Coordinates of N, CA and C in Angstrom, one line a residue:
M877 N 22.8 -10.8 43.8 CA 23.3 -9.5 43.5 C 23.5 -10.0 42.3
K878 N 23.2 -11.7 41.8 CA 24.2 -11.7 40.6 C 23.0 -11.6 39.3
A879 N 21.8 -11.9 40.3 CA 20.4 -12.4 39.5 C 19.9 -10.9 39.6
K880 N 20.0 -9.8 40.2 CA 19.8 -7.9 40.0 C 20.6 -8.0 38.9
I881 N 22.1 -8.0 38.5 CA 22.5 -7.1 37.4 C 22.2 -7.6 36.3
S882 N 21.6 -9.8 36.1 CA 21.1 -10.2 35.1 C 20.1 -9.1 34.7
M883 N 19.3 -9.1 36.0 CA 17.4 -8.8 35.5 C 17.7 -7.5 34.7
F884 N 18.4 -6.5 35.1 CA 19.1 -5.4 34.9 C 19.3 -5.4 33.9
L885 N 20.2 -6.3 33.2 CA 20.8 -6.1 32.2 C 20.0 -6.4 31.1
L886 N 19.1 -7.8 31.5 CA 18.3 -8.2 30.8 C 16.6 -7.3 30.7
A887 N 16.8 -6.2 31.7 CA 15.8 -5.3 30.9 C 16.3 -4.2 30.4
A888 N 17.4 -3.8 30.5 CA 17.8 -3.0 29.3 C 18.1 -3.2 28.3
A889 N 19.0 -4.8 27.6 CA 18.0 -5.0 26.5 C 16.8 -4.8 25.9
M890 N 15.7 -5.8 26.8 CA 14.5 -5.0 25.8 C 14.3 -3.7 26.0
V891 N 14.5 -2.8 26.6 CA 14.7 -1.6 26.3 C 14.9 -1.1 24.8
I892 N 16.2 -1.2 24.6 CA 17.0 -1.1 23.8 C 16.5 -1.5 22.7
L893 N 16.0 -3.2 22.5 CA 15.6 -3.3 21.5 C 14.0 -3.4 20.9
S894 N 13.4 -2.7 21.7 CA 11.8 -2.2 21.8 C 11.9 -0.9 21.0
S895 N 12.8 -0.4 21.8 CA 13.1 1.4 20.8 C 13.3 1.1 19.4
C896 N 14.0 -0.1 19.1 CA 14.7 0.2 17.4 C 13.2 -0.3 16.8
G897 N 12.2 -1.2 17.1 CA 11.1 -1.4 16.7 C 11.1 -2.8 15.9
G898 N 12.4 -2.8 15.9 CA 13.3 -4.0 14.7 C 13.9 -3.3 13.2
K899 N 13.9 -1.7 13.4 CA 14.2 -1.5 12.6 C 15.3 -1.2 12.0
M900 N 15.9 -1.4 10.6 CA 17.5 -1.6 10.3 C 17.9 -0.3 10.6
S901 N 19.6 -0.2 10.7 CA 20.3 1.3 10.9 C 19.9 1.9 9.9
P902 N 19.8 3.2 10.0 CA 20.3 4.1 8.9 C 21.1 3.7 7.8
T903 N 22.5 3.4 8.1 CA 24.0 2.8 7.2 C 23.4 1.7 7.1
A904 N 22.6 0.4 7.4 CA 22.4 -0.9 7.3 C 21.7 -0.6 6.0
Y905 N 20.4 0.4 6.2 CA 19.4 0.4 5.4 C 20.4 1.2 3.8
N906 N 21.1 2.3 4.1 CA 21.3 2.3 3.1 C 22.5 1.0 2.4
Q907 N 23.5 1.0 3.0 CA 24.2 -0.6 2.6 C 22.6 -1.3 1.4
K908 N 22.1 -1.8 1.9 CA 21.0 -2.5 1.5 C 20.7 -2.1 0.2
I909 N 19.7 -0.6 0.2 CA 19.5 -0.1 -1.0 C 20.6 0.2 -2.4
V910 N 21.9 0.4 -1.5 CA 23.0 0.2 -2.5 C 23.3 -0.8 -3.3
S911 N 23.3 -2.1 -2.3 CA 23.5 -3.2 -3.4 C 22.2 -4.0 -4.2
M912 N 21.4 -2.8 -3.8 CA 20.1 -3.6 -4.8 C 20.0 -2.5 -5.8
Q913 N 20.8 -1.1 -6.5 CA 20.5 -0.9 -7.5 C 21.9 -1.2 -7.9
S914 N 22.2 -2.3 -7.4 CA 23.7 -2.5 -9.1 C 22.6 -3.6 -9.6
A915 N 21.3 -4.3 -9.6 CA 20.5 -5.3 -10.0 C 20.3 -3.9 -10.6
Y916 N 19.6 -2.5 -10.6 CA 19.2 -2.2 -12.2 C 20.3 -1.8 -12.6
D917 N 21.6 -1.7 -12.5 CA 22.7 -1.3 -13.3 C 22.7 -2.7 -14.4
Q918 N 22.3 -3.8 -13.9 CA 22.6 -4.5 -15.0 C 21.7 -5.3 -16.0
L919 N 20.9 -4.0 -16.3 CA 20.0 -3.6 -17.3 C 20.8 -3.4 -18.0
N920 N 21.5 -2.3 -18.0 CA 22.7 -1.8 -19.2 C 23.4 -2.6 -19.9
N921 N 24.2 -3.7 -19.0 CA 24.6 -4.8 -19.6 C 24.1 -5.7 -20.7
V922 N 22.9 -6.2 -19.8 CA 22.0 -6.8 -20.7 C 21.3 -7.0 -22.2
M923 N 20.9 -5.2 -22.0 CA 20.4 -4.3 -22.9 C 21.9 -3.7 -24.0
E924 N 22.8 -3.9 -23.7 CA 23.9 -3.8 -24.8 C 23.8 -5.1 -25.4
K925 N 23.8 -6.0 -24.5 CA 23.9 -7.0 -25.1 C 23.3 -8.0 -26.1
F926 N 22.0 -7.3 -25.9 CA 20.4 -7.6 -26.9 C 20.7 -6.7 -28.3
Y927 N 21.2 -5.9 -28.1 CA 21.3 -5.1 -29.2 C 22.1 -5.3 -30.4
D928 N 23.8 -5.8 -29.5 CA 25.0 -6.5 -30.4 C 24.4 -6.8 -30.9
N929 N 23.4 -8.0 -30.4 CA 22.8 -9.2 -30.7 C 23.9 -10.2 -30.7
S930 N 24.5 -9.7 -28.8 CA 25.4 -11.2 -28.6 C 24.9 -12.0 -28.2
V931 N 24.6 -11.8 -27.6 CA 23.1 -13.6 -27.2 C 21.9 -13.5 -27.7
T932 N 21.8 -14.9 -27.8 CA 20.7 -15.3 -28.4 C 20.0 -16.6 -28.3
G933 N 19.1 -16.7 -28.5 CA 18.1 -17.4 -28.2 C 18.2 -18.4 -26.5
E934 N 18.4 -19.1 -25.9 CA 17.8 -19.7 -25.1 C 19.2 -18.8 -24.0
E935 N 20.1 -18.5 -24.4 CA 21.1 -17.3 -23.6 C 20.7 -16.5 -22.8
A936 N 20.1 -15.5 -24.3 CA 19.5 -14.5 -23.8 C 18.2 -14.7 -22.8
Q937 N 16.8 -15.5 -23.3 CA 16.3 -16.4 -22.5 C 16.3 -15.9 -21.0
K938 N 17.7 -16.4 -20.4 CA 18.3 -17.2 -19.5 C 18.8 -15.4 -18.9
L939 N 18.9 -14.9 -19.1 CA 19.5 -13.8 -19.1 C 18.3 -12.2 -18.6
V940 N 17.3 -13.3 -19.5 CA 16.0 -12.2 -18.7 C 15.2 -12.9 -17.8
D941 N 15.3 -14.0 -17.6 CA 14.5 -14.8 -16.4 C 15.3 -14.7 -14.9
S942 N 16.3 -14.1 -14.9 CA 17.4 -13.9 -14.1 C 17.3 -12.1 -13.9
L943 N 17.2 -11.8 -15.0 CA 16.8 -10.1 -14.4 C 15.6 -10.3 -13.8
A944 N 14.7 -11.4 -13.9 CA 13.3 -10.9 -13.9 C 13.6 -11.5 -12.0
T945 N 14.0 -12.9 -11.9 CA 14.1 -13.0 -10.6 C 14.6 -11.8 -9.7
T946 N 16.0 -11.9 -10.0 CA 16.7 -10.6 -9.3 C 15.8 -9.7 -8.8
F947 N 15.0 -9.1 -10.1 CA 13.9 -7.6 -9.7 C 12.6 -8.1 -8.2
D948 N 12.6 -9.7 -8.6 CA 11.1 -10.4 -7.9 C 11.7 -10.3 -6.1
K949 N 13.0 -10.8 -5.9 CA 14.0 -11.1 -4.9 C 14.1 -9.5 -4.0
S950 N 14.2 -8.7 -5.2 CA 14.4 -7.2 -4.6 C 13.0 -6.6 -4.0
N951 N 11.7 -7.0 -5.0 CA 10.6 -6.5 -4.5 C 9.9 -6.9 -3.4
K952 N 10.4 -8.5 -3.2 CA 10.1 -9.2 -1.7 C 10.7 -8.6 -0.6
T953 N 11.9 -8.2 -0.9 CA 12.8 -7.8 0.0 C 12.3 -6.4 0.5
L954 N 12.5 -5.1 -0.4 CA 12.1 -4.0 0.1 C 10.3 -4.6 0.7
A955 N 9.5 -5.1 0.0 CA 8.5 -5.1 0.9 C 8.2 -5.6 2.0
E956 N 9.2 -6.2 2.8 CA 9.6 -6.8 4.2 C 10.5 -5.9 5.1
L957 N 11.6 -5.3 4.5 CA 11.6 -4.4 5.3 C 11.7 -3.8 6.1
Q958 N 12.3 -3.5 7.5 CA 12.0 -2.6 8.4 C 13.0 -1.2 8.3
Y959 N 12.4 -0.2 7.9 CA 13.7 0.7 7.0 C 13.4 2.2 8.3
P960 N 14.6 3.0 8.2 CA 14.1 3.6 9.5 C 12.7 4.6 9.5
D961 N 13.1 5.2 10.4 CA 12.0 6.3 10.2 C 12.2 7.2 9.0
K962 N 13.0 8.2 9.3 CA 13.7 9.3 8.5 C 13.6 9.1 6.5
A963 N 13.7 7.6 6.4 CA 13.9 6.7 5.4 C 12.5 6.4 4.1
A964 N 11.8 7.3 5.1 CA 10.6 6.6 4.5 C 10.2 7.7 2.8
G965 N 10.8 8.3 2.3 CA 10.6 9.0 1.5 C 12.0 8.0 -0.1
M966 N 13.0 7.3 0.8 CA 14.1 6.5 -0.4 C 13.6 5.8 -0.6
H967 N 12.5 5.0 0.8 CA 11.9 3.9 0.4 C 11.1 3.1 -0.5
E968 N 10.1 4.7 -0.6 CA 9.1 4.3 -1.6 C 9.5 4.8 -2.7
A969 N 10.7 5.9 -3.2 CA 11.7 6.2 -4.4 C 12.2 4.4 -4.8
A970 N 12.5 3.8 -3.8 CA 13.6 2.2 -4.7 C 12.1 1.8 -4.6
V971 N 11.2 1.2 -3.9 CA 10.0 0.5 -4.5 C 9.3 1.0 -5.9
T972 N 9.0 1.7 -5.5 CA 8.5 2.6 -7.4 C 9.4 2.0 -8.4
L973 N 10.7 2.3 -8.6 CA 11.9 2.1 -8.7 C 12.0 0.6 -9.2
F974 N 11.8 -0.4 -8.8 CA 11.7 -1.7 -8.6 C 11.0 -2.1 -9.3
Q975 N 9.5 -2.0 -8.6 CA 7.9 -2.4 -9.5 C 8.3 -2.0 -11.0
Y976 N 8.5 -0.6 -11.3 CA 8.6 -0.4 -12.8 C 9.1 -0.9 -13.4
T977 N 10.8 -1.6 -13.1 CA 11.2 -2.7 -13.7 C 10.5 -3.4 -14.2
T978 N 10.3 -4.4 -12.6 CA 9.3 -5.2 -13.1 C 8.2 -5.3 -13.8
D979 N 7.4 -4.8 -13.7 CA 6.0 -4.5 -14.6 C 6.3 -4.1 -16.1
S980 N 7.4 -3.0 -16.3 CA 7.4 -2.7 -17.5 C 8.7 -3.1 -18.7
I981 N 9.5 -2.2 -17.8 CA 11.2 -3.2 -18.5 C 11.5 -4.3 -18.6
I982 N 10.8 -5.3 -17.6 CA 11.6 -7.1 -17.7 C 10.3 -7.8 -18.8
P983 N 9.5 -7.0 -18.9 CA 8.2 -7.8 -20.2 C 8.4 -7.5 -21.2
L984 N 9.3 -6.0 -21.6 CA 10.0 -5.6 -23.0 C 11.2 -6.7 -23.2
F985 N 11.9 -7.3 -21.9 CA 13.0 -7.9 -23.0 C 12.6 -8.7 -23.1
R986 N 11.3 -9.8 -22.6 CA 10.4 -10.5 -23.3 C 9.9 -10.7 -23.9
E987 N 9.7 -8.9 -24.8 CA 8.9 -8.8 -26.1 C 9.8 -9.2 -27.2
T988 N 11.2 -8.8 -27.1 CA 12.2 -9.1 -27.9 C 12.5 -10.2 -28.0
L989 N 11.7 -11.1 -26.8 CA 12.4 -12.1 -27.8 C 11.7 -13.4 -28.2
K990 N 10.5 -12.8 -29.2 CA 9.4 -12.9 -29.6 C 9.8 -12.8 -31.5
F991 N 11.1 -12.1 -31.3 CA 10.8 -11.5 -32.7 C 12.9 -12.0 -32.9
E992 N 12.4 -11.9 -34.1 CA 14.5 -11.9 -34.5 C 14.4 -10.6 -34.6
H993 N 16.7 -10.2 -34.4 CA 16.7 -9.5 -33.6 C 17.0 -8.5 -35.5
G994 N 16.3 -7.2 -35.3 CA 16.8 -6.4 -36.6 C 15.4 -6.3 -37.3
T995 N 14.0 -7.1 -36.7 CA 13.1 -6.9 -37.8 C 12.4 -5.8 -38.0
D996 N 11.2 -5.2 -38.2 CA 10.5 -4.4 -37.4 C 9.9 -4.4 -36.6
Q997 N 9.2 -5.2 -35.7 CA 9.0 -5.6 -35.0 C 9.6 -5.4 -34.1
W998 N 10.8 -6.4 -34.1 CA 12.1 -6.5 -32.7 C 12.7 -5.0 -32.4
G999 N 12.4 -4.3 -33.6 CA 12.9 -2.6 -33.3 C 12.2 -1.7 -33.0
E1000 N 10.3 -1.7 -33.1 CA 9.0 -1.1 -32.1 C 9.4 -1.9 -30.5
V1001 N 9.8 -3.4 -30.7 CA 10.0 -3.1 -28.8 C 11.4 -2.5 -28.5
W1002 N 12.5 -2.7 -28.9 CA 13.3 -2.0 -28.8 C 13.3 -0.8 -28.6
N1003 N 12.6 -0.2 -29.2 CA 12.4 1.5 -29.4 C 12.0 1.6 -27.9
K1004 N 10.9 0.9 -28.2 CA 9.9 1.1 -26.7 C 10.5 1.0 -25.0
L1005 N 11.9 -0.2 -25.5 CA 12.3 -1.0 -24.3 C 13.4 0.4 -23.8
A1006 N 14.0 1.5 -24.8 CA 15.1 1.7 -24.5 C 14.6 3.0 -23.7
T1007 N 13.0 3.5 -24.4 CA 13.1 4.7 -24.6 C 11.6 4.8 -23.0
D1008 N 11.8 3.6 -22.1 CA 11.2 3.6 -21.4 C 12.2 3.6 -20.1
I1009 N 13.5 2.5 -20.5 CA 14.5 2.2 -19.7 C 15.3 4.1 -19.7
N1010 N 15.2 4.7 -20.7 CA 16.4 6.1 -20.9 C 15.2 7.5 -20.7
G1011 N 14.1 6.7 -20.4 CA 13.3 7.6 -20.0 C 12.4 7.6 -18.6
R1012 N 11.5 7.1 -18.5 CA 11.2 7.4 -16.9 C 11.9 5.9 -16.0
G1013 N 12.2 5.0 -16.8 CA 13.5 4.7 -15.5 C 14.8 5.4 -15.0
S1014 N 15.2 6.3 -16.3 CA 15.8 6.8 -15.5 C 15.1 8.2 -14.6
E1015 N 14.1 8.7 -14.8 CA 13.8 9.7 -13.6 C 13.4 8.9 -12.1
L1016 N 12.7 7.4 -12.8 CA 13.0 7.0 -11.3 C 13.9 6.9 -10.5
E1017 N 15.2 6.7 -11.7 CA 16.6 6.1 -10.7 C 17.3 7.5 -10.5
D1018 N 17.2 8.6 -10.8 CA 17.0 9.9 -10.4 C 16.6 10.8 -9.0
A1019 N 15.1 10.2 -9.0 CA 14.3 10.1 -7.5 C 14.7 9.5 -6.5
L1020 N 15.5 8.9 -6.9 CA 15.3 7.7 -5.7 C 16.9 8.0 -5.1
I1021 N 18.1 8.6 -6.2 CA 19.3 8.8 -5.9 C 19.0 10.3 -5.0
T1022 N 18.2 11.1 -5.1 CA 17.6 12.2 -4.8 C 17.6 12.0 -3.6
E1023 N 16.4 11.1 -3.1 CA 15.7 10.6 -1.9 C 16.9 10.1 -1.1
Q1024 N 17.9 9.8 -1.5 CA 18.8 9.0 -0.8 C 19.8 9.6 -0.3
E1025 N 19.7 10.9 -0.9 CA 20.3 11.9 -0.1 C 19.7 13.1 0.7
N1026 N 18.8 13.1 0.7 CA 17.6 13.4 1.8 C 17.8 13.0 2.9
F1027 N 17.7 11.6 2.9 CA 17.6 10.5 3.6 C 19.5 10.7 4.3
A1028 N 20.1 10.3 4.0 CA 21.5 11.0 4.7 C 21.9 11.9 5.3
K1029 N 21.2 12.8 4.8 CA 21.2 14.5 5.5 C 20.3 13.7 7.0
A1030 N 19.4 13.9 6.6 CA 18.5 13.5 7.5 C 19.0 12.6 8.8
A1031 N 19.6 11.6 8.3 CA 19.8 10.4 9.2 C 21.5 11.1 9.9
N1032 N 22.2 11.6 9.3 CA 23.2 12.5 9.4 C 24.5 10.8 9.2
I1033 N 24.6 10.4 8.4 CA 24.8 9.2 8.1 C 26.1 9.4 6.9
R1034 N 26.6 9.2 6.3 CA 28.0 9.4 5.2 C 27.6 8.8 3.9
L1035 N 27.0 9.2 2.7 CA 26.5 8.9 1.4 C 27.4 7.7 1.1
E1036 N 26.5 6.8 0.9 CA 27.5 5.7 0.2 C 26.6 5.5 -1.4
R1037 N 27.3 4.9 -2.4 CA 26.3 4.2 -3.9 C 27.1 3.3 -4.4

């Protein structure tokens, strides 16, 4: 009798696990993206420090390297996540935002390090950086928020930010 019950429980567990297909629960997925979005918020902090010239040289380089590492890890995590079916739009929006940041924003931060703060060359790069963050970066962030709201409705979960 114990063997039959054990076999039944094992079979039930296998059915449950296979039905999930290794995908995250909607709540866990949302929480993961929310925690990753905090990395994007760091950009404003770094931008403020660079603009105020409150960090220079090695400190500034460490900040940029830290941002690059954070976004590389986020991109890797996004590529590996088994997101819920209803999260496809949100996932695509997150991938787009983080990849854009890695490909466009981080290199501009690096570029500012090549010039003395306040010079014309630094100002040109800085203006491009500010335009990209406040323009395309904000658009992509807004798209992610919209997709997050759509996902929350579709998955019938409470929206967390």
